[in-house]
Amino acid sequence: MLSYRHSFHAGNHADIIKHASLCLIIDALKAKAKPFSYLDSHSGGGLYDLQDETAQKTGEYLEGIARLLPIAEQLPELAPYFDAIAAHNSSDALRFYPGSPELARQWLRDQDQLHLMELHNNEIDRLRANLGGDERVGIHHRDGFEGLPGILPLPVKRGVALVDPSYEIKSDYAKVVKSVKKASQRWNTGIFAIWYPMLASDRDQSPWLLDELSKLPVKNLLVAELSVAPQAQDFGMHGSGMAIINAPYQLDDKLKTLLPKLSAALDPDQRGDWSLEWLIQPS
């Protein structure tokens, strides 16, 4: 099934926790001069027009990035994130939102590399149009579940892989575990940042996913979650989380400071919650 289009959801609360976590991880990698690689298993189009009919139909960005931008000065740890957004918006008006590949492209240095995977025929064309002109970027028209372990190992030992499929199909959860298991065996020094949705109780597979990831033979596993509403019974995504394997030093402290700020901005009525825990403690 290739019906999913991220343009409906660009800039929503799920993108916020995903991209904020990625910003902190890449900032940690850049603390050393040595090069690193960024891998994206489900890249999408890379850049989204929030005035497009798909984004306007849902308006999810209005309760996401549109709520965060006014308090950008209160979030200095996310300055690279806001700078990347500003680079695509020529005025104070918010129109374009960069996806994870474009954010990473702006954050990475000349010595670093990006490896982007996308299977959808239309999205791969958009990805090539948006990011294909950068010589640091390799774009692969392939299934990210297969492509993530398939592209490994890389000559560069340091880096981060973002894994964020749509999870429209229930089998995606098992595919994530299988893909990450293989990839982490081939790249045991790599950081794996796995996004997942928190759905209504009748459909929520996140507890199963986390349980399976916690069984992997990895150095550590940090889980950050942010919800903006109570869990419903039969429909809806009330929040999402990031399961981070081989989390960099002090990422937990940074997220512990950041998550309450994000929660207050995105959930002013405090209907949801945030959490942070180690499922596998660092050794």
Short mmCIF file of C-alpha atoms in Angstrom, two decimals:
data_model
loop_
_atom_site.label_atom_id
_atom_site.label_comp_id
_atom_site.label_asym_id
_atom_site.label_seq_id
_atom_site.Cartn_x
_atom_site.Cartn_y
_atom_site.Cartn_z
CA MET A 1 0.00 0.00 0.00
CA LEU A 2 1.47 3.33 -1.08
CA SER A 3 -1.45 5.67 -0.46
CA TYR A 4 0.11 7.56 2.45
CA ARG A 5 1.09 11.19 1.83
CA HIS A 6 2.88 13.05 4.58
CA SER A 7 1.73 16.40 3.22
CA PHE A 8 -1.56 15.88 5.10
CA HIS A 9 0.36 15.80 8.39
CA ALA A 10 3.43 17.98 7.80
CA GLY A 11 4.34 20.14 10.78
CA ASN A 12 1.97 18.44 13.22
CA HIS A 13 2.76 17.43 16.80
CA ALA A 14 4.27 14.13 15.62
CA ASP A 15 6.71 15.98 13.36
CA ILE A 16 7.66 18.21 16.28
CA ILE A 17 8.87 15.44 18.59
CA LYS A 18 10.50 13.63 15.66
CA HIS A 19 12.37 16.64 14.34
CA ALA A 20 13.22 18.07 17.75
CA SER A 21 14.78 14.74 18.76
CA LEU A 22 16.65 14.55 15.46
CA CYS A 23 17.95 18.09 15.95
CA LEU A 24 19.44 17.16 19.34
CA ILE A 25 20.96 13.93 18.01
CA ILE A 26 22.62 15.59 15.03
CA ASP A 27 23.86 18.40 17.26
CA ALA A 28 25.56 15.75 19.43
CA LEU A 29 27.17 14.12 16.38
CA LYS A 30 28.48 17.49 15.20
CA ALA A 31 30.32 17.96 18.50
CA LYS A 32 33.15 15.96 16.93
CA ALA A 33 34.90 16.96 13.70
CA LYS A 34 34.81 13.42 12.29
CA PRO A 35 32.27 12.90 9.47
CA PHE A 36 29.02 11.04 9.98
CA SER A 37 26.16 9.71 7.88
CA TYR A 38 22.44 10.40 8.03
CA LEU A 39 20.10 7.67 6.78
CA ASP A 40 16.37 8.10 6.24
CA SER A 41 14.35 4.94 5.57
CA HIS A 42 11.08 6.64 4.57
CA SER A 43 12.08 10.06 3.30
CA GLY A 44 8.91 11.38 1.66
CA GLY A 45 9.16 14.46 -0.52
CA GLY A 46 11.53 16.41 1.71
CA LEU A 47 9.66 19.74 1.64
CA TYR A 48 5.96 20.53 2.09
CA ASP A 49 3.78 23.48 1.11
CA LEU A 50 1.44 24.17 4.01
CA GLN A 51 -0.85 26.11 1.68
CA ASP A 52 -1.32 23.00 -0.44
CA GLU A 53 -4.85 21.57 -0.40
CA THR A 54 -3.69 18.45 1.44
CA ALA A 55 -2.17 20.39 4.34
CA GLN A 56 -5.09 22.81 4.37
CA LYS A 57 -7.58 19.94 4.46
CA THR A 58 -6.34 18.73 7.84
CA GLY A 59 -4.76 21.91 9.20
CA GLU A 60 -2.65 19.80 11.55
CA TYR A 61 0.29 22.19 11.35
CA LEU A 62 -1.84 24.85 13.05
CA GLU A 63 -1.69 22.83 16.27
CA GLY A 64 1.93 21.88 15.67
CA ILE A 65 4.65 24.10 14.27
CA ALA A 66 2.37 27.16 14.17
CA ARG A 67 2.12 26.97 17.97
CA LEU A 68 5.85 26.46 18.44
CA LEU A 69 7.27 29.25 16.27
CA PRO A 70 6.00 32.11 18.49
CA ILE A 71 8.05 30.77 21.42
CA ALA A 72 11.19 29.93 19.41
CA GLU A 73 13.33 32.23 21.58
CA GLN A 74 12.39 30.14 24.62
CA LEU A 75 13.81 27.03 22.93
CA PRO A 76 17.46 27.84 22.20
CA GLU A 77 18.32 24.13 21.95
CA LEU A 78 16.16 24.00 18.81
CA ALA A 79 17.69 27.04 17.11
CA PRO A 80 18.96 24.94 14.15
CA TYR A 81 15.42 23.62 13.67
CA PHE A 82 13.87 27.08 13.54
CA ASP A 83 16.68 28.36 11.31
CA ALA A 84 15.99 25.54 8.83
CA ILE A 85 12.31 26.46 8.71
CA ALA A 86 13.11 30.15 8.30
CA ALA A 87 15.36 29.33 5.35
CA HIS A 88 12.28 28.25 3.38
CA ASN A 89 10.01 31.11 4.42
CA SER A 90 10.90 34.57 3.15
CA SER A 91 8.68 36.44 5.59
CA ASP A 92 7.03 35.97 8.97
CA ALA A 93 4.30 33.98 7.24
CA LEU A 94 4.68 30.21 7.57
CA ARG A 95 4.17 28.45 4.26
CA PHE A 96 6.83 25.77 3.75
CA TYR A 97 7.81 23.07 6.20
CA PRO A 98 10.98 20.99 5.69
CA GLY A 99 10.74 17.25 6.24
CA SER A 100 13.46 15.27 7.97
CA PRO A 101 15.67 14.86 4.84
CA GLU A 102 15.76 18.61 4.21
CA LEU A 103 16.31 19.39 7.89
CA ALA A 104 19.24 16.98 7.97
CA ARG A 105 20.61 18.39 4.71
CA GLN A 106 20.73 21.85 6.24
CA TRP A 107 22.27 20.64 9.49
CA LEU A 108 24.98 18.38 8.06
CA ARG A 109 28.44 19.69 7.25
CA ASP A 110 30.49 19.41 4.05
CA GLN A 111 32.21 16.23 5.26
CA ASP A 112 28.95 14.46 6.12
CA GLN A 113 26.67 12.35 3.91
CA LEU A 114 22.93 11.72 3.51
CA HIS A 115 21.40 8.47 2.26
CA LEU A 116 17.68 8.87 1.55
CA MET A 117 15.26 6.08 0.69
CA GLU A 118 11.71 6.39 -0.67
CA LEU A 119 9.52 3.86 -2.48
CA HIS A 120 6.51 5.95 -3.55
CA ASN A 121 6.86 6.97 -7.23
CA ASN A 122 5.49 10.49 -6.79
CA GLU A 123 7.36 11.15 -3.55
CA ILE A 124 10.69 10.00 -4.96
CA ASP A 125 10.28 12.51 -7.81
CA ARG A 126 9.61 15.30 -5.31
CA LEU A 127 12.56 14.19 -3.19
CA ARG A 128 14.89 14.30 -6.19
CA ALA A 129 13.59 17.73 -7.18
CA ASN A 130 14.00 19.10 -3.66
CA LEU A 131 17.33 17.57 -2.63
CA GLY A 132 18.91 16.05 -5.72
CA GLY A 133 21.21 18.98 -6.38
CA ASP A 134 23.37 18.41 -3.30
CA GLU A 135 26.43 16.24 -3.94
CA ARG A 136 26.39 14.98 -0.33
CA VAL A 137 22.95 13.42 -0.90
CA GLY A 138 22.35 9.91 -2.23
CA ILE A 139 18.72 9.19 -3.16
CA HIS A 140 17.55 5.59 -3.43
CA HIS A 141 14.23 4.52 -4.95
CA ARG A 142 13.72 1.47 -2.77
CA ASP A 143 11.77 -0.01 0.13
CA GLY A 144 13.21 1.50 3.30
CA PHE A 145 12.62 -1.63 5.37
CA GLU A 146 14.89 -3.56 3.01
CA GLY A 147 17.08 -0.61 2.14
CA LEU A 148 18.14 0.34 5.65
CA PRO A 149 20.09 -2.87 6.40
CA GLY A 150 20.83 -3.30 2.70
CA ILE A 151 22.86 -0.11 2.45
CA LEU A 152 24.97 -1.04 5.46
CA PRO A 153 27.77 -1.13 6.39
CA LEU A 154 28.97 2.30 5.31
CA PRO A 155 32.59 3.52 5.12
CA VAL A 156 31.72 6.21 7.70
CA LYS A 157 31.22 4.54 11.09
CA ARG A 158 29.36 7.33 12.90
CA GLY A 159 25.81 8.45 12.19
CA VAL A 160 22.07 8.24 12.72
CA ALA A 161 19.28 6.44 10.91
CA LEU A 162 15.74 7.79 11.12
CA VAL A 163 13.06 5.11 10.77
CA ASP A 164 9.54 6.52 10.42
CA PRO A 165 7.15 4.58 8.20
CA SER A 166 3.48 5.51 8.08
CA TYR A 167 2.36 2.41 10.01
CA GLU A 168 -0.79 2.43 7.89
CA ILE A 169 -0.37 -1.32 7.59
CA LYS A 170 -0.20 -3.26 10.85
CA SER A 171 2.68 -5.38 9.52
CA ASP A 172 4.87 -2.24 9.44
CA TYR A 173 5.53 -2.68 13.16
CA ALA A 174 7.08 -6.11 12.68
CA LYS A 175 8.97 -4.85 9.63
CA VAL A 176 10.49 -2.06 11.73
CA VAL A 177 11.78 -4.55 14.30
CA LYS A 178 13.18 -6.87 11.63
CA SER A 179 14.82 -4.03 9.70
CA VAL A 180 16.34 -2.37 12.77
CA LYS A 181 17.58 -5.69 14.12
CA LYS A 182 19.49 -6.42 10.91
CA ALA A 183 20.70 -2.85 10.55
CA SER A 184 21.96 -2.57 14.14
CA GLN A 185 23.92 -5.80 13.70
CA ARG A 186 25.64 -4.34 10.63
CA TRP A 187 26.10 -0.89 12.18
CA ASN A 188 26.50 -1.33 15.92
CA THR A 189 27.97 2.16 16.30
CA GLY A 190 24.99 3.84 14.61
CA ILE A 191 22.18 5.67 16.34
CA PHE A 192 18.68 4.49 15.37
CA ALA A 193 15.86 6.98 15.92
CA ILE A 194 12.54 5.16 15.48
CA TRP A 195 9.35 7.20 15.35
CA TYR A 196 6.02 5.53 16.16
CA PRO A 197 2.41 6.69 16.57
CA MET A 198 0.35 6.41 19.75
CA LEU A 199 -3.11 5.45 18.53
CA ALA A 200 -6.54 4.72 19.95
CA SER A 201 -6.55 1.78 22.33
CA ASP A 202 -8.18 -0.59 19.83
CA ARG A 203 -5.36 0.02 17.31
CA ASP A 204 -2.33 0.97 19.40
CA GLN A 205 0.65 -1.27 18.63
CA SER A 206 3.27 0.92 20.31
CA PRO A 207 3.55 -1.22 23.49
CA TRP A 208 4.27 -4.28 21.33
CA LEU A 209 6.83 -2.37 19.27
CA LEU A 210 8.68 -1.12 22.33
CA ASP A 211 8.66 -4.55 23.92
CA GLU A 212 10.19 -6.08 20.79
CA LEU A 213 12.81 -3.33 20.45
CA SER A 214 13.78 -3.81 24.11
CA LYS A 215 14.73 -7.41 23.30
CA LEU A 216 17.38 -6.38 20.77
CA PRO A 217 21.04 -6.76 21.80
CA VAL A 218 21.85 -3.04 21.73
CA LYS A 219 23.83 -0.76 24.03
CA ASN A 220 20.89 1.31 25.22
CA LEU A 221 17.31 2.25 24.36
CA LEU A 222 15.80 5.61 25.30
CA VAL A 223 12.09 6.29 24.76
CA ALA A 224 10.51 9.75 24.63
CA GLU A 225 6.76 10.20 24.21
CA LEU A 226 4.54 13.25 23.80
CA SER A 227 0.73 13.19 23.70
CA VAL A 228 -1.61 16.14 23.18
CA ALA A 229 -4.91 14.47 24.10
CA PRO A 230 -6.21 11.50 26.07
CA GLN A 231 -6.15 8.14 24.34
CA ALA A 232 -9.39 7.44 22.50
CA GLN A 233 -11.06 4.05 22.29
CA ASP A 234 -11.39 3.44 18.56
CA PHE A 235 -9.86 6.20 16.39
CA GLY A 236 -7.20 8.88 16.28
CA MET A 237 -3.54 9.56 17.06
CA HIS A 238 -3.21 11.32 20.39
CA GLY A 239 0.58 11.35 20.46
CA SER A 240 3.77 9.73 19.27
CA GLY A 241 7.15 8.65 20.48
CA MET A 242 10.80 8.23 19.61
CA ALA A 243 12.64 5.02 20.47
CA ILE A 244 16.34 5.85 20.28
CA ILE A 245 18.93 3.08 20.15
CA ASN A 246 22.51 4.01 21.05
CA ALA A 247 21.33 7.39 22.30
CA PRO A 248 24.19 9.90 22.50
CA TYR A 249 25.55 11.05 25.84
CA GLN A 250 23.27 13.46 27.74
CA LEU A 251 20.41 13.20 25.24
CA ASP A 252 18.16 12.11 28.09
CA ASP A 253 19.00 15.25 30.07
CA LYS A 254 18.30 17.47 27.07
CA LEU A 255 14.98 15.76 26.33
CA LYS A 256 13.99 15.95 29.98
CA THR A 257 14.34 19.73 29.75
CA LEU A 258 12.76 20.06 26.30
CA LEU A 259 9.71 17.80 26.51
CA PRO A 260 7.83 19.84 29.17
CA LYS A 261 8.31 22.96 27.03
CA LEU A 262 6.97 21.20 23.94
CA SER A 263 4.04 19.84 25.92
CA ALA A 264 3.10 23.28 27.25
CA ALA A 265 3.25 24.82 23.77
CA LEU A 266 1.46 22.08 21.82
CA ASP A 267 -1.02 21.11 24.51
CA PRO A 268 -1.98 24.35 26.31
CA ASP A 269 -5.01 22.72 27.94
CA GLN A 270 -2.77 19.93 29.27
CA ARG A 271 -5.00 17.13 28.04
CA GLY A 272 -2.03 14.91 27.22
CA ASP A 273 1.33 14.15 28.81
CA TRP A 274 4.99 13.46 28.15
CA SER A 275 7.35 10.77 29.35
CA LEU A 276 10.99 9.77 29.14
CA GLU A 277 12.51 6.46 30.18
CA TRP A 278 15.35 4.06 29.53
CA LEU A 279 14.07 0.68 28.39
CA ILE A 280 17.68 -0.49 28.19
CA GLN A 281 19.98 1.38 30.53
CA PRO A 282 23.37 2.52 29.19
CA SER A 283 26.11 0.12 30.20
#
